[in-house]
Amino acid sequence: MSNVYDPKSSSYVDRSKRHSNGAAKALLEVMDRKKSNLCVSVDVAQKQSFLTIIDTVGPYVCLIKTHVDIIEDFDDQLLAELKALSERHDFLIFEDRKFADIGNTVKLQYAKGVHKIANWAHIVNAHPVPGPSIVEGLASVGLPLGRGLLLLAEMSTKDNLATGEYTTRAVQMARQRPDFVIGFIAQRRMETIGSHDTSHGEDFLILTPGVGLDVQGDGMGQQYRTPKHVITEAGCDVIIVGRGIYGNGDDVDAIRKQAQRYQADGWKAYLDRLSK
Ligand code: BMP
């Protein structure tokens, strides 16, 4: 059928109009505006290093991914500076918290504690393992603030358990809350999973970790694919890159060059996909 909607062949900006969730819309719009489908995952333990990397890669990314619990000298000033950088460089913030508990607990973890994640993260993610109640708990905090949630439907690591029926159930959970669940952490598109009818125009954001241009793994189970494989071939939307950008030391010129390289490569892969 030629009129079946396919997110893979639609532009990011056209797709932004299909999303009602504010965070999904904003992400697709910034991707189009900055010509970037690059998310940098800033997994470092010192506040100064964290902020320096973000300030350096900021112009080239649509999204910054954080693991805020890694930071040893965390304070509220760090959050103020992170927010200021997000406004100056025009990117969204994704806290990779991987919530995985009962609704009541995740609600507290999202809104409270030292980090008060809901106050500053436009997007968070959750493991679907507890079932739909995890989404309900998080939505009760995030929806009033205009936030979005990603479910981990697949993982990038060798021999991970998020496959088959587990992935299908994750997609079914997302379909129950399209106002809040904006997509997945996954390795390929998810719309055809558990449903052969894509004509109703389903559109999920697929954010994909395990991306690297120079190495295939990290010796600890991580598996890397190239932007071409992830974006052009598998049809994912956002490449998540961590050590591929800053793994060779603190030199800001080297970090900037790597961010520019991944941005260019990811965008070319997207244009190649659209022209197919
Ligand atoms: P790196 O590019 O340095 O391997 O970092 C990948 C990042 O993506 C890490 O922050 C990790 O927590 C995250 N991630 C992953 O690698 N695989 C997954 O399946 C899900 C993730 O969130």
JSON list of N, CA and C in Angstrom, two decimals, residues 4-34:
[
{"chain": "A", "resi": 4, "resn": "VAL", "atom": "N", "xyz": [0.58, 4.08, 3.10]},
{"chain": "A", "resi": 4, "resn": "VAL", "atom": "CA", "xyz": [0.86, 3.74, 4.48]},
{"chain": "A", "resi": 4, "resn": "VAL", "atom": "C", "xyz": [1.94, 4.68, 5.01]},
{"chain": "A", "resi": 5, "resn": "TYR", "atom": "N", "xyz": [1.69, 5.28, 6.17]},
{"chain": "A", "resi": 5, "resn": "TYR", "atom": "CA", "xyz": [2.66, 6.23, 6.74]},
{"chain": "A", "resi": 5, "resn": "TYR", "atom": "C", "xyz": [3.89, 5.50, 7.24]},
{"chain": "A", "resi": 6, "resn": "ASP", "atom": "N", "xyz": [5.05, 6.02, 6.87]},
{"chain": "A", "resi": 6, "resn": "ASP", "atom": "CA", "xyz": [6.30, 5.40, 7.30]},
{"chain": "A", "resi": 6, "resn": "ASP", "atom": "C", "xyz": [7.23, 6.48, 7.86]},
{"chain": "A", "resi": 7, "resn": "PRO", "atom": "N", "xyz": [7.45, 6.47, 9.19]},
{"chain": "A", "resi": 7, "resn": "PRO", "atom": "CA", "xyz": [8.30, 7.51, 9.79]},
{"chain": "A", "resi": 7, "resn": "PRO", "atom": "C", "xyz": [9.70, 7.55, 9.18]},
{"chain": "A", "resi": 8, "resn": "LYS", "atom": "N", "xyz": [10.16, 6.37, 8.71]},
{"chain": "A", "resi": 8, "resn": "LYS", "atom": "CA", "xyz": [11.50, 6.27, 8.16]},
{"chain": "A", "resi": 8, "resn": "LYS", "atom": "C", "xyz": [11.71, 7.14, 6.92]},
{"chain": "A", "resi": 9, "resn": "SER", "atom": "N", "xyz": [10.62, 7.36, 6.18]},
{"chain": "A", "resi": 9, "resn": "SER", "atom": "CA", "xyz": [10.78, 8.15, 4.96]},
{"chain": "A", "resi": 9, "resn": "SER", "atom": "C", "xyz": [10.20, 9.57, 5.13]},
{"chain": "A", "resi": 10, "resn": "SER", "atom": "N", "xyz": [9.87, 9.95, 6.36]},
{"chain": "A", "resi": 10, "resn": "SER", "atom": "CA", "xyz": [9.36, 11.30, 6.61]},
{"chain": "A", "resi": 10, "resn": "SER", "atom": "C", "xyz": [10.44, 12.15, 7.28]},
{"chain": "A", "resi": 11, "resn": "SER", "atom": "N", "xyz": [10.36, 13.46, 7.03]},
{"chain": "A", "resi": 11, "resn": "SER", "atom": "CA", "xyz": [11.39, 14.34, 7.62]},
{"chain": "A", "resi": 11, "resn": "SER", "atom": "C", "xyz": [11.10, 14.54, 9.11]},
{"chain": "A", "resi": 12, "resn": "TYR", "atom": "N", "xyz": [12.15, 14.89, 9.85]},
{"chain": "A", "resi": 12, "resn": "TYR", "atom": "CA", "xyz": [11.99, 15.14, 11.28]},
{"chain": "A", "resi": 12, "resn": "TYR", "atom": "C", "xyz": [10.96, 16.25, 11.50]},
{"chain": "A", "resi": 13, "resn": "VAL", "atom": "N", "xyz": [11.01, 17.29, 10.67]},
{"chain": "A", "resi": 13, "resn": "VAL", "atom": "CA", "xyz": [10.12, 18.42, 10.90]},
{"chain": "A", "resi": 13, "resn": "VAL", "atom": "C", "xyz": [8.66, 18.04, 10.61]},
{"chain": "A", "resi": 14, "resn": "ASP", "atom": "N", "xyz": [8.42, 17.24, 9.58]},
{"chain": "A", "resi": 14, "resn": "ASP", "atom": "CA", "xyz": [7.05, 16.79, 9.32]},
{"chain": "A", "resi": 14, "resn": "ASP", "atom": "C", "xyz": [6.56, 15.91, 10.47]},
{"chain": "A", "resi": 15, "resn": "ARG", "atom": "N", "xyz": [7.45, 15.11, 10.97]},
{"chain": "A", "resi": 15, "resn": "ARG", "atom": "CA", "xyz": [7.06, 14.20, 12.06]},
{"chain": "A", "resi": 15, "resn": "ARG", "atom": "C", "xyz": [6.76, 14.96, 13.35]},
{"chain": "A", "resi": 16, "resn": "SER", "atom": "N", "xyz": [7.38, 16.12, 13.54]},
{"chain": "A", "resi": 16, "resn": "SER", "atom": "CA", "xyz": [7.11, 16.90, 14.76]},
{"chain": "A", "resi": 16, "resn": "SER", "atom": "C", "xyz": [5.63, 17.27, 14.84]},
{"chain": "A", "resi": 17, "resn": "LYS", "atom": "N", "xyz": [4.99, 17.43, 13.68]},
{"chain": "A", "resi": 17, "resn": "LYS", "atom": "CA", "xyz": [3.57, 17.82, 13.67]},
{"chain": "A", "resi": 17, "resn": "LYS", "atom": "C", "xyz": [2.65, 16.66, 14.07]},
{"chain": "A", "resi": 18, "resn": "ARG", "atom": "N", "xyz": [3.15, 15.44, 14.01]},
{"chain": "A", "resi": 18, "resn": "ARG", "atom": "CA", "xyz": [2.33, 14.28, 14.38]},
{"chain": "A", "resi": 18, "resn": "ARG", "atom": "C", "xyz": [2.32, 14.01, 15.86]},
{"chain": "A", "resi": 19, "resn": "HIS", "atom": "N", "xyz": [3.26, 14.63, 16.58]},
{"chain": "A", "resi": 19, "resn": "HIS", "atom": "CA", "xyz": [3.37, 14.35, 18.02]},
{"chain": "A", "resi": 19, "resn": "HIS", "atom": "C", "xyz": [2.62, 15.39, 18.83]},
{"chain": "A", "resi": 20, "resn": "SER", "atom": "N", "xyz": [1.85, 14.92, 19.81]},
{"chain": "A", "resi": 20, "resn": "SER", "atom": "CA", "xyz": [1.14, 15.86, 20.68]},
{"chain": "A", "resi": 20, "resn": "SER", "atom": "C", "xyz": [1.99, 16.19, 21.92]},
{"chain": "A", "resi": 21, "resn": "ASN", "atom": "N", "xyz": [2.89, 15.29, 22.28]},
{"chain": "A", "resi": 21, "resn": "ASN", "atom": "CA", "xyz": [3.73, 15.52, 23.47]},
{"chain": "A", "resi": 21, "resn": "ASN", "atom": "C", "xyz": [4.75, 16.65, 23.19]},
{"chain": "A", "resi": 22, "resn": "GLY", "atom": "N", "xyz": [4.82, 17.61, 24.09]},
{"chain": "A", "resi": 22, "resn": "GLY", "atom": "CA", "xyz": [5.67, 18.78, 23.90]},
{"chain": "A", "resi": 22, "resn": "GLY", "atom": "C", "xyz": [7.15, 18.46, 23.78]},
{"chain": "A", "resi": 23, "resn": "ALA", "atom": "N", "xyz": [7.64, 17.48, 24.55]},
{"chain": "A", "resi": 23, "resn": "ALA", "atom": "CA", "xyz": [9.06, 17.14, 24.51]},
{"chain": "A", "resi": 23, "resn": "ALA", "atom": "C", "xyz": [9.42, 16.49, 23.17]},
{"chain": "A", "resi": 24, "resn": "ALA", "atom": "N", "xyz": [8.54, 15.62, 22.67]},
{"chain": "A", "resi": 24, "resn": "ALA", "atom": "CA", "xyz": [8.78, 14.98, 21.37]},
{"chain": "A", "resi": 24, "resn": "ALA", "atom": "C", "xyz": [8.81, 16.02, 20.25]},
{"chain": "A", "resi": 25, "resn": "LYS", "atom": "N", "xyz": [7.84, 16.89, 20.29]},
{"chain": "A", "resi": 25, "resn": "LYS", "atom": "CA", "xyz": [7.76, 17.95, 19.28]},
{"chain": "A", "resi": 25, "resn": "LYS", "atom": "C", "xyz": [9.02, 18.81, 19.32]},
{"chain": "A", "resi": 26, "resn": "ALA", "atom": "N", "xyz": [9.40, 19.22, 20.52]},
{"chain": "A", "resi": 26, "resn": "ALA", "atom": "CA", "xyz": [10.56, 20.11, 20.67]},
{"chain": "A", "resi": 26, "resn": "ALA", "atom": "C", "xyz": [11.84, 19.42, 20.19]},
{"chain": "A", "resi": 27, "resn": "LEU", "atom": "N", "xyz": [11.97, 18.11, 20.47]},
{"chain": "A", "resi": 27, "resn": "LEU", "atom": "CA", "xyz": [13.18, 17.41, 20.04]},
{"chain": "A", "resi": 27, "resn": "LEU", "atom": "C", "xyz": [13.25, 17.35, 18.51]},
{"chain": "A", "resi": 28, "resn": "LEU", "atom": "N", "xyz": [12.16, 16.97, 17.87]},
{"chain": "A", "resi": 28, "resn": "LEU", "atom": "CA", "xyz": [12.16, 16.87, 16.41]},
{"chain": "A", "resi": 28, "resn": "LEU", "atom": "C", "xyz": [12.41, 18.25, 15.77]},
{"chain": "A", "resi": 29, "resn": "GLU", "atom": "N", "xyz": [11.87, 19.28, 16.39]},
{"chain": "A", "resi": 29, "resn": "GLU", "atom": "CA", "xyz": [12.09, 20.63, 15.84]},
{"chain": "A", "resi": 29, "resn": "GLU", "atom": "C", "xyz": [13.55, 21.07, 15.98]},
{"chain": "A", "resi": 30, "resn": "VAL", "atom": "N", "xyz": [14.15, 20.76, 17.10]},
{"chain": "A", "resi": 30, "resn": "VAL", "atom": "CA", "xyz": [15.55, 21.18, 17.28]},
{"chain": "A", "resi": 30, "resn": "VAL", "atom": "C", "xyz": [16.46, 20.36, 16.36]},
{"chain": "A", "resi": 31, "resn": "MET", "atom": "N", "xyz": [16.12, 19.12, 16.12]},
{"chain": "A", "resi": 31, "resn": "MET", "atom": "CA", "xyz": [16.91, 18.30, 15.18]},
{"chain": "A", "resi": 31, "resn": "MET", "atom": "C", "xyz": [16.91, 18.93, 13.80]},
{"chain": "A", "resi": 32, "resn": "ASP", "atom": "N", "xyz": [15.74, 19.39, 13.38]},
{"chain": "A", "resi": 32, "resn": "ASP", "atom": "CA", "xyz": [15.62, 20.03, 12.07]},
{"chain": "A", "resi": 32, "resn": "ASP", "atom": "C", "xyz": [16.37, 21.37, 12.05]},
{"chain": "A", "resi": 33, "resn": "ARG", "atom": "N", "xyz": [16.18, 22.15, 13.11]},
{"chain": "A", "resi": 33, "resn": "ARG", "atom": "CA", "xyz": [16.77, 23.50, 13.17]},
{"chain": "A", "resi": 33, "resn": "ARG", "atom": "C", "xyz": [18.30, 23.45, 13.17]},
{"chain": "A", "resi": 34, "resn": "LYS", "atom": "N", "xyz": [18.86, 22.49, 13.90]},
{"chain": "A", "resi": 34, "resn": "LYS", "atom": "CA", "xyz": [20.32, 22.43, 14.03]},
{"chain": "A", "resi": 34, "resn": "LYS", "atom": "C", "xyz": [20.96, 21.42, 13.08]}
]
